[in-house]
Short mmCIF file of C-alpha atoms in Angstrom, two decimals:
data_model
loop_
_atom_site.label_atom_id
_atom_site.label_comp_id
_atom_site.label_asym_id
_atom_site.label_seq_id
_atom_site.Cartn_x
_atom_site.Cartn_y
_atom_site.Cartn_z
CA MET N 1 130.34 -10.35 8.64
CA MET N 2 128.99 -13.01 6.28
CA ASP N 3 127.66 -14.92 9.26
CA LEU N 4 125.75 -11.83 10.37
CA LYS N 5 124.33 -11.42 6.86
CA ASP N 6 123.07 -14.99 6.96
CA GLN N 7 121.55 -14.42 10.39
CA ILE N 8 119.88 -11.22 9.18
CA GLU N 9 118.39 -12.97 6.17
CA ALA N 10 117.06 -15.77 8.38
CA ALA N 11 115.63 -13.22 10.83
CA GLN N 12 113.95 -11.32 7.97
CA HIS N 13 112.41 -14.55 6.73
CA LYS N 14 111.17 -15.38 10.23
CA VAL N 15 109.67 -11.88 10.63
CA GLU N 16 107.77 -12.29 7.36
CA MET N 17 106.41 -15.69 8.38
CA LEU N 18 105.36 -14.46 11.81
CA ARG N 19 103.82 -11.31 10.33
CA ARG N 20 101.58 -13.41 8.08
CA LYS N 21 100.65 -15.60 11.04
CA ALA N 22 99.89 -12.59 13.27
CA GLU N 23 97.74 -10.93 10.58
CA ARG N 24 95.40 -13.88 10.26
CA PRO N 25 91.88 -13.43 11.63
CA GLY N 26 92.31 -16.12 14.29
CA ALA N 27 95.72 -14.90 15.48
CA ARG N 28 96.50 -15.17 19.17
CA ILE N 29 98.34 -12.67 21.33
CA GLU N 30 101.28 -15.11 21.46
CA ASP N 31 101.64 -14.75 17.69
CA GLU N 32 101.98 -10.99 18.04
CA PHE N 33 104.54 -11.40 20.84
CA ALA N 34 106.54 -13.83 18.70
CA LEU N 35 106.48 -11.28 15.87
CA GLU N 36 107.76 -8.55 18.19
CA ARG N 37 110.57 -10.81 19.46
CA ALA N 38 111.57 -11.62 15.88
CA ARG N 39 111.55 -7.92 14.96
CA ASN N 40 113.71 -7.11 17.98
CA ARG N 41 116.15 -9.87 17.03
CA LEU N 42 116.39 -8.50 13.50
CA LEU N 43 117.02 -4.99 14.81
CA VAL N 44 119.76 -6.26 17.13
CA LEU N 45 121.50 -8.01 14.26
CA GLU N 46 121.26 -4.95 12.02
CA LEU N 47 122.63 -2.79 14.83
CA ARG N 48 125.63 -5.12 15.18
CA VAL N 49 126.40 -4.75 11.49
CA LEU N 50 126.06 -0.98 11.73
CA LYS N 51 128.44 -0.84 14.69
CA GLN N 52 130.99 -2.97 12.84
CA VAL N 53 130.82 -0.76 9.78
CA THR N 54 131.18 2.45 11.77
CA SER N 55 134.10 1.07 13.78
CA LEU N 56 135.83 0.03 10.54
CA GLN N 57 135.26 3.49 9.12
CA ARG N 58 136.74 5.09 12.24
CA LYS N 59 139.78 2.82 12.05
CA MET N 60 140.30 3.70 8.41
CA LEU N 61 140.00 7.40 9.09
CA LYS N 62 142.51 7.20 11.94
CA GLY N 63 145.00 5.24 9.88
CA HIS N 64 144.75 7.32 6.72
CA LYS N 65 144.74 10.92 7.80
CA PRO N 66 145.89 13.18 5.01
CA GLN N 67 149.02 15.08 5.87
CA GLN N 68 148.40 18.70 6.52
CA VAL N 69 150.17 21.10 4.23
CA GLN N 70 152.37 23.25 6.35
CA GLN N 71 151.92 26.90 5.68
CA PRO N 72 155.13 28.90 5.87
CA ARG N 73 155.05 30.82 9.11
CA ARG N 74 155.43 34.55 8.81
CA MET N 75 158.28 36.03 10.77
CA THR N 76 157.60 38.81 13.21
CA ALA N 77 159.53 42.05 13.00
CA LYS N 78 161.64 40.96 15.97
CA GLU N 79 162.49 37.63 14.30
CA ARG N 80 163.42 39.40 11.03
CA ALA N 81 165.66 41.80 12.91
CA GLU N 82 167.35 38.95 14.80
CA ALA N 83 167.89 37.05 11.54
CA ALA N 84 169.38 40.13 9.87
CA PHE N 85 171.66 40.73 12.87
CA ALA N 86 172.78 37.06 12.79
CA ASP N 87 173.60 37.48 9.05
CA LEU N 88 175.64 40.58 9.78
CA GLN N 89 177.57 38.77 12.48
CA LYS N 90 178.32 35.90 10.09
CA GLU N 91 179.62 38.35 7.45
CA GLY N 92 181.86 40.06 9.97
CA ALA N 93 183.41 36.82 11.21
#
């Protein structure tokens, strides 16, 4: 990631230099094309960093999911009746 930061800083510096060159009164069309290429390079580098950050965030979210609190499940009338009947059978045995 540090390497990408260095590349981004260099690309930003290059964009600034080429912008000044392209804004001069005697600028050629090649200067403007060079500026556009430098801007595109900077955007590509920034996109790489963004993708790395989002993939790290996804990995962290997958690995650290909070445990869900289990709500006690309510028993239906049939289940309550079966449980009561099972208790009665245990008492009789």
